[in-house]
PDB file of C-alpha atoms and ligand atoms in Angstrom:
ATOM      1  CA  MET O   1     -13.771   0.622 -19.834  1.00  0.00           C
ATOM      2  CA  LYS O   2     -11.303   3.277 -20.957  1.00  0.00           C
ATOM      3  CA  THR O   3      -7.551   2.785 -20.663  1.00  0.00           C
ATOM      4  CA  ILE O   4      -5.638   6.055 -20.515  1.00  0.00           C
ATOM      5  CA  GLU O   5      -1.854   6.115 -20.732  1.00  0.00           C
ATOM      6  CA  SER O   6      -1.209   9.828 -20.952  1.00  0.00           C
ATOM      7  CA  VAL O   7      -1.328  12.525 -18.319  1.00  0.00           C
ATOM      8  CA  THR O   8      -2.955  14.943 -20.752  1.00  0.00           C
ATOM      9  CA  GLY O   9      -5.536  12.318 -21.721  1.00  0.00           C
ATOM     10  CA  ILE O  10      -6.834  11.616 -18.227  1.00  0.00           C
ATOM     11  CA  ARG O  11      -8.630  14.927 -17.678  1.00  0.00           C
ATOM     12  CA  SER O  12     -10.453  14.922 -21.008  1.00  0.00           C
ATOM     13  CA  ALA O  13     -11.321  11.245 -20.628  1.00  0.00           C
ATOM     14  CA  LEU O  14     -12.846  11.934 -17.233  1.00  0.00           C
ATOM     15  CA  GLU O  15     -14.794  14.933 -18.511  1.00  0.00           C
ATOM     16  CA  GLU O  16     -16.335  12.675 -21.162  1.00  0.00           C
ATOM     17  CA  THR O  17     -17.116  10.022 -18.520  1.00  0.00           C
ATOM     18  CA  ALA O  18     -19.548  12.353 -16.807  1.00  0.00           C
ATOM     19  CA  GLY O  19     -20.812  10.777 -13.584  1.00  0.00           C
ATOM     20  CA  PRO O  20     -22.819  12.388 -10.791  1.00  0.00           C
ATOM     21  CA  ALA O  21     -20.833  15.092  -8.972  1.00  0.00           C
ATOM     22  CA  GLY O  22     -18.962  13.831  -5.926  1.00  0.00           C
ATOM     23  CA  ARG O  23     -18.894  10.240  -7.135  1.00  0.00           C
ATOM     24  CA  ARG O  24     -15.474   9.857  -8.708  1.00  0.00           C
ATOM     25  CA  THR O  25     -13.538   7.262  -6.710  1.00  0.00           C
ATOM     26  CA  LEU O  26      -9.898   6.333  -7.203  1.00  0.00           C
ATOM     27  CA  VAL O  27      -8.056   3.122  -6.322  1.00  0.00           C
ATOM     28  CA  PRO O  28      -4.300   3.798  -6.572  1.00  0.00           C
ATOM     29  CA  THR O  29      -2.262   0.626  -7.231  1.00  0.00           C
ATOM     30  CA  MET O  30       1.062  -0.523  -8.618  1.00  0.00           C
ATOM     31  CA  GLY O  31      -0.665  -3.308 -10.569  1.00  0.00           C
ATOM     32  CA  ALA O  32      -0.138  -7.086 -10.406  1.00  0.00           C
ATOM     33  CA  LEU O  33      -3.675  -7.048  -9.087  1.00  0.00           C
ATOM     34  CA  HIS O  34      -4.788  -9.698  -6.580  1.00  0.00           C
ATOM     35  CA  ARG O  35      -7.864 -10.247  -4.412  1.00  0.00           C
ATOM     36  CA  GLY O  36      -6.764  -7.512  -1.998  1.00  0.00           C
ATOM     37  CA  HIS O  37      -6.896  -4.948  -4.792  1.00  0.00           C
ATOM     38  CA  MET O  38     -10.223  -6.351  -5.996  1.00  0.00           C
ATOM     39  CA  GLU O  39     -11.773  -5.695  -2.565  1.00  0.00           C
ATOM     40  CA  LEU O  40     -10.645  -2.072  -2.844  1.00  0.00           C
ATOM     41  CA  ILE O  41     -12.241  -1.840  -6.289  1.00  0.00           C
ATOM     42  CA  LYS O  42     -15.507  -3.312  -4.914  1.00  0.00           C
ATOM     43  CA  ARG O  43     -15.479  -0.732  -2.135  1.00  0.00           C
ATOM     44  CA  ALA O  44     -14.863   2.012  -4.689  1.00  0.00           C
ATOM     45  CA  ARG O  45     -17.857   0.847  -6.739  1.00  0.00           C
ATOM     46  CA  GLN O  46     -20.102   0.790  -3.664  1.00  0.00           C
ATOM     47  CA  HIS O  47     -19.007   4.304  -2.795  1.00  0.00           C
ATOM     48  CA  ALA O  48     -19.280   5.689  -6.327  1.00  0.00           C
ATOM     49  CA  GLY O  49     -22.661   4.061  -6.934  1.00  0.00           C
ATOM     50  CA  PRO O  50     -23.730   2.580 -10.271  1.00  0.00           C
ATOM     51  CA  GLY O  51     -23.636   5.969 -12.032  1.00  0.00           C
ATOM     52  CA  GLY O  52     -20.336   7.132 -10.512  1.00  0.00           C
ATOM     53  CA  THR O  53     -16.868   6.684 -11.951  1.00  0.00           C
ATOM     54  CA  VAL O  54     -14.385   4.145 -10.594  1.00  0.00           C
ATOM     55  CA  ILE O  55     -10.797   4.869 -11.623  1.00  0.00           C
ATOM     56  CA  VAL O  56      -7.944   2.412 -11.011  1.00  0.00           C
ATOM     57  CA  SER O  57      -4.447   3.788 -11.432  1.00  0.00           C
ATOM     58  CA  ILE O  58      -1.651   1.343 -12.215  1.00  0.00           C
ATOM     59  CA  PHE O  59       1.707   3.002 -11.745  1.00  0.00           C
ATOM     60  CA  VAL O  60       4.903   1.451 -10.409  1.00  0.00           C
ATOM     61  CA  ASN O  61       6.120   4.633  -8.784  1.00  0.00           C
ATOM     62  CA  PRO O  62       9.913   4.799  -9.213  1.00  0.00           C
ATOM     63  CA  ILE O  63      10.465   7.445  -6.524  1.00  0.00           C
ATOM     64  CA  GLN O  64       9.116   5.253  -3.715  1.00  0.00           C
ATOM     65  CA  PHE O  65      11.569   2.400  -4.348  1.00  0.00           C
ATOM     66  CA  ASP O  66      14.820   2.400  -2.409  1.00  0.00           C
ATOM     67  CA  HIS O  67      16.365  -0.508  -4.329  1.00  0.00           C
ATOM     68  CA  LYS O  68      16.576  -0.483  -8.113  1.00  0.00           C
ATOM     69  CA  SER O  69      16.407  -4.298  -8.228  1.00  0.00           C
ATOM     70  CA  ASP O  70      13.054  -4.236  -6.397  1.00  0.00           C
ATOM     71  CA  LEU O  71      11.746  -1.690  -8.935  1.00  0.00           C
ATOM     72  CA  ASP O  72      13.090  -3.659 -11.899  1.00  0.00           C
ATOM     73  CA  GLN O  73      11.682  -6.947 -10.640  1.00  0.00           C
ATOM     74  CA  TYR O  74       8.282  -5.606  -9.638  1.00  0.00           C
ATOM     75  CA  PRO O  75       5.727  -7.771 -11.530  1.00  0.00           C
ATOM     76  CA  ARG O  76       3.892  -6.014 -14.399  1.00  0.00           C
ATOM     77  CA  PRO O  77       1.228  -8.358 -15.847  1.00  0.00           C
ATOM     78  CA  VAL O  78      -0.593  -5.581 -17.724  1.00  0.00           C
ATOM     79  CA  GLU O  79      -2.967  -7.705 -19.832  1.00  0.00           C
ATOM     80  CA  ALA O  80      -4.156  -9.737 -16.846  1.00  0.00           C
ATOM     81  CA  ASP O  81      -4.634  -6.542 -14.807  1.00  0.00           C
ATOM     82  CA  LEU O  82      -6.773  -4.974 -17.529  1.00  0.00           C
ATOM     83  CA  GLU O  83      -8.931  -8.103 -17.732  1.00  0.00           C
ATOM     84  CA  LYS O  84      -9.468  -8.048 -13.972  1.00  0.00           C
ATOM     85  CA  CYS O  85     -10.423  -4.373 -14.063  1.00  0.00           C
ATOM     86  CA  MET O  86     -12.838  -4.983 -16.913  1.00  0.00           C
ATOM     87  CA  ALA O  87     -14.473  -7.908 -15.088  1.00  0.00           C
ATOM     88  CA  ALA O  88     -14.795  -5.780 -11.935  1.00  0.00           C
ATOM     89  CA  GLY O  89     -16.661  -3.033 -13.785  1.00  0.00           C
ATOM     90  CA  VAL O  90     -13.924  -0.394 -13.532  1.00  0.00           C
ATOM     91  CA  ASP O  91     -14.711   2.660 -15.682  1.00  0.00           C
ATOM     92  CA  VAL O  92     -11.235   4.070 -16.269  1.00  0.00           C
ATOM     93  CA  VAL O  93      -7.755   2.561 -15.904  1.00  0.00           C
ATOM     94  CA  PHE O  94      -5.014   5.191 -15.721  1.00  0.00           C
ATOM     95  CA  MET O  95      -1.543   3.821 -16.547  1.00  0.00           C
ATOM     96  CA  PRO O  96       0.765   6.817 -16.958  1.00  0.00           C
ATOM     97  CA  ARG O  97       4.407   6.547 -17.993  1.00  0.00           C
ATOM     98  CA  ALA O  98       6.958   7.571 -15.356  1.00  0.00           C
ATOM     99  CA  ASP O  99       8.581  10.172 -17.617  1.00  0.00           C
ATOM    100  CA  GLU O 100       5.204  11.883 -17.993  1.00  0.00           C
ATOM    101  CA  ILE O 101       4.492  11.897 -14.267  1.00  0.00           C
ATOM    102  CA  TYR O 102       7.915  13.245 -13.263  1.00  0.00           C
ATOM    103  CA  HIS O 103       9.689  16.153 -14.921  1.00  0.00           C
ATOM    104  CA  PRO O 104      13.420  15.493 -15.165  1.00  0.00           C
ATOM    105  CA  ASP O 105      14.121  18.651 -13.147  1.00  0.00           C
ATOM    106  CA  ARG O 106      11.280  18.220 -10.640  1.00  0.00           C
ATOM    107  CA  SER O 107      11.995  19.949  -7.344  1.00  0.00           C
ATOM    108  CA  VAL O 108       8.797  19.741  -5.269  1.00  0.00           C
ATOM    109  CA  THR O 109       8.076  16.770  -3.008  1.00  0.00           C
ATOM    110  CA  VAL O 110       5.436  16.172  -0.354  1.00  0.00           C
ATOM    111  CA  SER O 111       7.067  15.216   2.959  1.00  0.00           C
ATOM    112  CA  GLU O 112       5.403  13.867   6.068  1.00  0.00           C
ATOM    113  CA  THR O 113       7.724  14.317   9.004  1.00  0.00           C
ATOM    114  CA  SER O 114       6.219  12.554  12.012  1.00  0.00           C
ATOM    115  CA  LEU O 115       4.323   9.338  11.263  1.00  0.00           C
ATOM    116  CA  SER O 116       6.910   8.383   8.668  1.00  0.00           C
ATOM    117  CA  ARG O 117       9.787   8.256  11.164  1.00  0.00           C
ATOM    118  CA  SER O 118       9.089   4.733  12.402  1.00  0.00           C
ATOM    119  CA  LEU O 119       8.475   1.290  10.849  1.00  0.00           C
ATOM    120  CA  CYS O 120       8.906   1.263   7.038  1.00  0.00           C
ATOM    121  CA  GLY O 121       9.835   4.963   7.049  1.00  0.00           C
ATOM    122  CA  ALA O 122      12.840   4.278   9.276  1.00  0.00           C
ATOM    123  CA  THR O 123      14.239   1.479   7.120  1.00  0.00           C
ATOM    124  CA  ARG O 124      13.261   2.942   3.721  1.00  0.00           C
ATOM    125  CA  PRO O 125      14.372   6.599   3.732  1.00  0.00           C
ATOM    126  CA  GLY O 126      12.382   8.737   1.283  1.00  0.00           C
ATOM    127  CA  HIS O 127       9.807   6.001   0.645  1.00  0.00           C
ATOM    128  CA  PHE O 128       6.837   7.911   2.065  1.00  0.00           C
ATOM    129  CA  ASP O 129       7.856  11.171   0.375  1.00  0.00           C
ATOM    130  CA  GLY O 130       7.557   9.205  -2.864  1.00  0.00           C
ATOM    131  CA  VAL O 131       4.189   7.786  -1.830  1.00  0.00           C
ATOM    132  CA  CYS O 132       2.728  11.144  -0.711  1.00  0.00           C
ATOM    133  CA  THR O 133       3.982  12.900  -3.829  1.00  0.00           C
ATOM    134  CA  VAL O 134       2.506  10.393  -6.259  1.00  0.00           C
ATOM    135  CA  VAL O 135      -0.769  10.024  -4.368  1.00  0.00           C
ATOM    136  CA  LEU O 136      -1.327  13.784  -4.281  1.00  0.00           C
ATOM    137  CA  LYS O 137      -0.513  13.979  -8.008  1.00  0.00           C
ATOM    138  CA  LEU O 138      -2.985  11.160  -8.743  1.00  0.00           C
ATOM    139  CA  PHE O 139      -5.667  12.945  -6.691  1.00  0.00           C
ATOM    140  CA  LEU O 140      -5.064  16.162  -8.650  1.00  0.00           C
ATOM    141  CA  LEU O 141      -4.855  14.494 -12.063  1.00  0.00           C
ATOM    142  CA  THR O 142      -8.056  12.499 -11.592  1.00  0.00           C
ATOM    143  CA  GLY O 143     -10.009  15.089  -9.577  1.00  0.00           C
ATOM    144  CA  CYS O 144     -11.311  12.198  -7.474  1.00  0.00           C
ATOM    145  CA  HIS O 145     -13.647  12.862  -4.546  1.00  0.00           C
ATOM    146  CA  ALA O 146     -12.742   9.678  -2.701  1.00  0.00           C
ATOM    147  CA  ALA O 147      -9.901   7.176  -2.759  1.00  0.00           C
ATOM    148  CA  VAL O 148      -9.606   3.659  -1.343  1.00  0.00           C
ATOM    149  CA  PHE O 149      -6.525   2.286   0.423  1.00  0.00           C
ATOM    150  CA  GLY O 150      -5.739  -1.045   2.123  1.00  0.00           C
ATOM    151  CA  GLU O 151      -5.133  -1.386   5.850  1.00  0.00           C
ATOM    152  CA  LYS O 152      -2.395  -3.855   4.923  1.00  0.00           C
ATOM    153  CA  ASP O 153      -0.149  -0.817   4.391  1.00  0.00           C
ATOM    154  CA  TYR O 154      -1.137   0.585   7.791  1.00  0.00           C
ATOM    155  CA  GLN O 155       1.541   3.268   7.983  1.00  0.00           C
ATOM    156  CA  GLN O 156       0.850   4.392   4.408  1.00  0.00           C
ATOM    157  CA  LEU O 157      -2.857   4.771   5.194  1.00  0.00           C
ATOM    158  CA  ALA O 158      -2.109   6.806   8.340  1.00  0.00           C
ATOM    159  CA  ILE O 159       0.279   9.075   6.429  1.00  0.00           C
ATOM    160  CA  ILE O 160      -2.174   9.642   3.561  1.00  0.00           C
ATOM    161  CA  ARG O 161      -4.897  10.561   6.065  1.00  0.00           C
ATOM    162  CA  ARG O 162      -2.473  12.993   7.709  1.00  0.00           C
ATOM    163  CA  MET O 163      -1.519  14.533   4.345  1.00  0.00           C
ATOM    164  CA  VAL O 164      -5.196  15.013   3.455  1.00  0.00           C
ATOM    165  CA  ARG O 165      -5.893  16.585   6.844  1.00  0.00           C
ATOM    166  CA  ASP O 166      -2.846  18.859   6.925  1.00  0.00           C
ATOM    167  CA  LEU O 167      -3.080  20.053   3.302  1.00  0.00           C
ATOM    168  CA  ASP O 168      -6.912  20.287   3.206  1.00  0.00           C
ATOM    169  CA  VAL O 169      -7.041  17.905   0.262  1.00  0.00           C
ATOM    170  CA  PRO O 170     -10.738  17.524  -0.685  1.00  0.00           C
ATOM    171  CA  VAL O 171     -10.625  13.728  -1.010  1.00  0.00           C
ATOM    172  CA  GLU O 172     -12.399  11.318   1.316  1.00  0.00           C
ATOM    173  CA  ILE O 173     -10.137   8.423   2.341  1.00  0.00           C
ATOM    174  CA  LEU O 174     -11.762   4.997   2.596  1.00  0.00           C
ATOM    175  CA  ALA O 175     -10.021   1.914   4.025  1.00  0.00           C
ATOM    176  CA  CYS O 176     -10.403  -1.849   3.428  1.00  0.00           C
ATOM    177  CA  PRO O 177      -9.220  -4.637   5.772  1.00  0.00           C
ATOM    178  CA  THR O 178      -6.242  -6.806   4.816  1.00  0.00           C
ATOM    179  CA  VAL O 179      -7.133  -9.696   2.527  1.00  0.00           C
ATOM    180  CA  ARG O 180      -5.222 -12.904   3.281  1.00  0.00           C
ATOM    181  CA  GLU O 181      -4.509 -16.225   1.635  1.00  0.00           C
ATOM    182  CA  SER O 182      -6.223 -19.187   3.335  1.00  0.00           C
ATOM    183  CA  ASP O 183      -2.999 -19.894   5.277  1.00  0.00           C
ATOM    184  CA  GLY O 184      -2.927 -16.343   6.684  1.00  0.00           C
ATOM    185  CA  LEU O 185      -0.262 -14.797   4.452  1.00  0.00           C
ATOM    186  CA  ALA O 186      -1.247 -11.219   3.581  1.00  0.00           C
ATOM    187  CA  MET O 187      -1.829 -10.946  -0.158  1.00  0.00           C
ATOM    188  CA  SER O 188       0.851  -8.934  -1.895  1.00  0.00           C
ATOM    189  CA  SER O 189       2.010  -8.444  -5.468  1.00  0.00           C
ATOM    190  CA  ARG O 190       5.455  -9.482  -4.227  1.00  0.00           C
ATOM    191  CA  ASN O 191       4.266 -12.965  -3.121  1.00  0.00           C
ATOM    192  CA  VAL O 192       4.696 -14.292  -6.683  1.00  0.00           C
ATOM    193  CA  ARG O 193       8.421 -13.636  -6.344  1.00  0.00           C
ATOM    194  CA  LEU O 194       8.740 -16.115  -3.434  1.00  0.00           C
ATOM    195  CA  HIS O 195      10.204 -19.542  -4.226  1.00  0.00           C
ATOM    196  CA  ALA O 196       7.994 -22.492  -3.303  1.00  0.00           C
ATOM    197  CA  ARG O 197       9.818 -23.116   0.002  1.00  0.00           C
ATOM    198  CA  GLN O 198       9.718 -19.447   0.955  1.00  0.00           C
ATOM    199  CA  ARG O 199       6.019 -19.241   0.071  1.00  0.00           C
ATOM    200  CA  ALA O 200       5.293 -22.278   2.242  1.00  0.00           C
ATOM    201  CA  ASP O 201       7.204 -20.711   5.141  1.00  0.00           C
ATOM    202  CA  ALA O 202       5.889 -17.136   4.918  1.00  0.00           C
ATOM    203  CA  PRO O 203       2.551 -17.658   6.772  1.00  0.00           C
ATOM    204  CA  ARG O 204       4.691 -17.871   9.922  1.00  0.00           C
ATOM    205  CA  ILE O 205       4.824 -14.064   9.881  1.00  0.00           C
ATOM    206  CA  HIS O 206       1.122 -13.639  10.565  1.00  0.00           C
ATOM    207  CA  ARG O 207       1.049 -16.634  12.931  1.00  0.00           C
ATOM    208  CA  ALA O 208       3.912 -15.171  14.974  1.00  0.00           C
ATOM    209  CA  LEU O 209       2.251 -11.745  15.214  1.00  0.00           C
ATOM    210  CA  CYS O 210      -1.100 -13.257  16.263  1.00  0.00           C
ATOM    211  CA  GLU O 211       0.474 -15.485  18.933  1.00  0.00           C
ATOM    212  CA  ALA O 212       2.606 -12.645  20.307  1.00  0.00           C
ATOM    213  CA  ALA O 213      -0.386 -10.295  20.438  1.00  0.00           C
ATOM    214  CA  LYS O 214      -1.970 -12.550  23.087  1.00  0.00           C
ATOM    215  CA  LEU O 215       0.801 -11.701  25.587  1.00  0.00           C
ATOM    216  CA  ALA O 216       0.591  -8.935  28.149  1.00  0.00           C
ATOM    217  CA  ARG O 217       3.929  -7.087  28.255  1.00  0.00           C
ATOM    218  CA  VAL O 218       5.808  -5.289  25.498  1.00  0.00           C
ATOM    219  CA  PRO O 219       9.171  -7.120  25.853  1.00  0.00           C
ATOM    220  CA  GLU O 220       7.381 -10.497  25.878  1.00  0.00           C
ATOM    221  CA  ILE O 221       5.322  -9.576  22.839  1.00  0.00           C
ATOM    222  CA  LEU O 222       8.371  -8.476  20.856  1.00  0.00           C
ATOM    223  CA  ALA O 223      10.450 -11.485  21.938  1.00  0.00           C
ATOM    224  CA  ALA O 224       7.708 -13.964  21.049  1.00  0.00           C
ATOM    225  CA  ALA O 225       7.082 -12.395  17.647  1.00  0.00           C
ATOM    226  CA  ARG O 226      10.816 -12.355  16.907  1.00  0.00           C
ATOM    227  CA  ALA O 227      11.227 -15.993  17.939  1.00  0.00           C
ATOM    228  CA  GLY O 228       8.230 -17.027  15.841  1.00  0.00           C
ATOM    229  CA  ILE O 229       9.576 -15.328  12.713  1.00  0.00           C
ATOM    230  CA  GLU O 230      13.225 -16.212  13.216  1.00  0.00           C
ATOM    231  CA  GLY O 231      12.289 -19.863  13.782  1.00  0.00           C
ATOM    232  CA  SER O 232      12.922 -20.086  10.048  1.00  0.00           C
ATOM    233  CA  ASP O 233      16.398 -19.756   8.549  1.00  0.00           C
ATOM    234  CA  MET O 234      14.791 -18.242   5.424  1.00  0.00           C
ATOM    235  CA  ALA O 235      13.200 -15.255   7.178  1.00  0.00           C
ATOM    236  CA  ARG O 236      15.242 -12.138   8.050  1.00  0.00           C
ATOM    237  CA  ILE O 237      13.559  -9.394  10.061  1.00  0.00           C
ATOM    238  CA  ASP O 238      13.969  -5.862   8.670  1.00  0.00           C
ATOM    239  CA  TYR O 239      12.072  -4.354  11.610  1.00  0.00           C
ATOM    240  CA  LEU O 240       9.689  -5.561  14.274  1.00  0.00           C
ATOM    241  CA  SER O 241       7.994  -2.920  16.354  1.00  0.00           C
ATOM    242  CA  LEU O 242       5.055  -2.300  18.640  1.00  0.00           C
ATOM    243  CA  VAL O 243       3.725   1.212  18.125  1.00  0.00           C
ATOM    244  CA  ASP O 244       0.866   3.387  19.277  1.00  0.00           C
ATOM    245  CA  ALA O 245      -1.856   3.031  16.605  1.00  0.00           C
ATOM    246  CA  GLU O 246      -2.312   6.815  16.356  1.00  0.00           C
ATOM    247  CA  THR O 247       1.174   8.297  16.604  1.00  0.00           C
ATOM    248  CA  LEU O 248       3.086   5.257  15.296  1.00  0.00           C
ATOM    249  CA  GLN O 249       5.704   5.938  17.974  1.00  0.00           C
ATOM    250  CA  PRO O 250       7.189   2.879  19.742  1.00  0.00           C
ATOM    251  CA  ALA O 251       5.040   1.835  22.697  1.00  0.00           C
ATOM    252  CA  GLU O 252       7.090   1.325  25.850  1.00  0.00           C
ATOM    253  CA  SER O 253       4.178  -0.011  27.834  1.00  0.00           C
ATOM    254  CA  LEU O 254       1.119  -1.658  26.385  1.00  0.00           C
ATOM    255  CA  VAL O 255      -1.144   1.106  25.103  1.00  0.00           C
ATOM    256  CA  HIS O 256      -4.389   0.355  23.333  1.00  0.00           C
ATOM    257  CA  PRO O 257      -4.892   0.416  20.498  1.00  0.00           C
ATOM    258  CA  ALA O 258      -1.415  -0.552  19.383  1.00  0.00           C
ATOM    259  CA  ILE O 259       0.030  -2.024  16.203  1.00  0.00           C
ATOM    260  CA  LEU O 260       2.517  -4.891  16.154  1.00  0.00           C
ATOM    261  CA  ALA O 261       4.157  -4.512  12.764  1.00  0.00           C
ATOM    262  CA  THR O 262       6.982  -6.184  10.915  1.00  0.00           C
ATOM    263  CA  ALA O 263       8.825  -6.274   7.618  1.00  0.00           C
ATOM    264  CA  VAL O 264      10.527  -9.550   6.786  1.00  0.00           C
ATOM    265  CA  PHE O 265      12.902 -10.402   3.969  1.00  0.00           C
ATOM    266  CA  TYR O 266      12.723 -13.760   2.210  1.00  0.00           C
ATOM    267  CA  GLY O 267      15.805 -13.471   0.028  1.00  0.00           C
ATOM    268  CA  GLU O 268      15.312 -10.111  -1.725  1.00  0.00           C
ATOM    269  CA  VAL O 269      11.546 -10.137  -1.289  1.00  0.00           C
ATOM    270  CA  ARG O 270      10.330  -7.881   1.490  1.00  0.00           C
ATOM    271  CA  LEU O 271       6.938  -8.658   3.029  1.00  0.00           C
ATOM    272  CA  ILE O 272       5.073  -6.489   5.550  1.00  0.00           C
ATOM    273  CA  ASP O 273       2.301  -7.389   7.957  1.00  0.00           C
ATOM    274  CA  HIS O 274       0.777  -6.156  11.206  1.00  0.00           C
ATOM    275  CA  VAL O 275      -1.864  -6.983  13.791  1.00  0.00           C
ATOM    276  CA  ARG O 276      -3.862  -4.598  15.928  1.00  0.00           C
ATOM    277  CA  LEU O 277      -3.874  -4.964  19.719  1.00  0.00           C
ATOM    278  CA  GLY O 278      -6.861  -3.746  21.669  1.00  0.00           C
TER     279      GLY O 278
HETATM  280  P1  AMP V   1       0.058  -1.801  -4.115  1.00  0.00           P
HETATM  281  O1  AMP V   1      -0.382  -2.177  -5.497  1.00  0.00           O
HETATM  282  O2  AMP V   1       0.771  -2.877  -3.380  1.00  0.00           O
HETATM  283  O3  AMP V   1       0.722  -0.452  -4.058  1.00  0.00           O
HETATM  284  O4  AMP V   1      -1.300  -1.622  -3.296  1.00  0.00           O
HETATM  285  C1  AMP V   1      -2.331  -0.797  -3.763  1.00  0.00           C
HETATM  286  C2  AMP V   1      -3.387  -0.707  -2.691  1.00  0.00           C
HETATM  287  O5  AMP V   1      -3.887  -2.016  -2.395  1.00  0.00           O
HETATM  288  C3  AMP V   1      -2.860  -0.130  -1.371  1.00  0.00           C
HETATM  289  O6  AMP V   1      -3.842   0.729  -0.811  1.00  0.00           O
HETATM  290  C4  AMP V   1      -2.659  -1.364  -0.530  1.00  0.00           C
HETATM  291  O7  AMP V   1      -2.768  -1.119   0.856  1.00  0.00           O
HETATM  292  C5  AMP V   1      -3.807  -2.239  -1.009  1.00  0.00           C
HETATM  293  N1  AMP V   1      -3.519  -3.651  -0.747  1.00  0.00           N
HETATM  294  C6  AMP V   1      -2.419  -4.360  -1.137  1.00  0.00           C
HETATM  295  N2  AMP V   1      -2.481  -5.613  -0.658  1.00  0.00           N
HETATM  296  C7  AMP V   1      -3.635  -5.705   0.054  1.00  0.00           C
HETATM  297  C8  AMP V   1      -4.266  -6.751   0.813  1.00  0.00           C
HETATM  298  N3  AMP V   1      -3.719  -7.956   0.934  1.00  0.00           N
HETATM  299  N4  AMP V   1      -5.442  -6.472   1.407  1.00  0.00           N
HETATM  300  C9  AMP V   1      -6.011  -5.245   1.310  1.00  0.00           C
HETATM  301  N5  AMP V   1      -5.468  -4.232   0.604  1.00  0.00           N
HETATM  302  C10 AMP V   1      -4.301  -4.451   0.002  1.00  0.00           C
END
């Protein structure tokens, strides 16, 4: 396994790691790897085939964070991440430094202007511009033919697919289902920041979404999900929304398929989750 920390190094490293054409598959991450990430890496290996090249990028992208404290406190267990990548048969780990990725006077950003208006995009202005910009840069730097993303970040996946479609980016987008802890909590690198009581309480998010999704009318669904989450004095809802699965616009009546999605704060830690209806 090669570990590349420089932007200039990645191209030459990949040229030396000659795999069959069309079989270079990227898994973009911010590190603190857990089982969710490992499923993406497995999917990348299946897609690349034994002779292809699986690249994992580990980059805590500063321009997609809206709070400096969240960026500063984002976990960075580099040694453990490298061991996990090695054990999973990753060929190349790309860990660029932020000052190499972004020029101090950079002035070009990729903006998605429709799907990013709702959900996380509404409460985290500029977040998806940061995501699109870094993902396109990672595609260009690695010359990957395919890239794997998690359905856990449903809106992110939809926006990346839209970017690839609208800008004719020659990268196939593959998706993996959300991986959960045994109590239903969606795995996230941020879960390690929860205190024991918060961690024990957090599975209520998924439980509330699943129970609410059984109901028939939009106001009932939203009220039940809200009540289920706010049944805890530790959980604070950032947003809770039922949206059309394609357009991500709020659904006024029950359309299928739809997405019931939420972001919930436990203290400073923000967790997202969603369920699909229909
Ligand atoms: P992150 O490191 O949080 O930026 O996530 C990197 C990739 O892993 C993204 O495509 C996420 O959607 C995906 N991912 C994160 N958590 C999970 C999970 N619990 N299940 C499946 N994919 C996930």
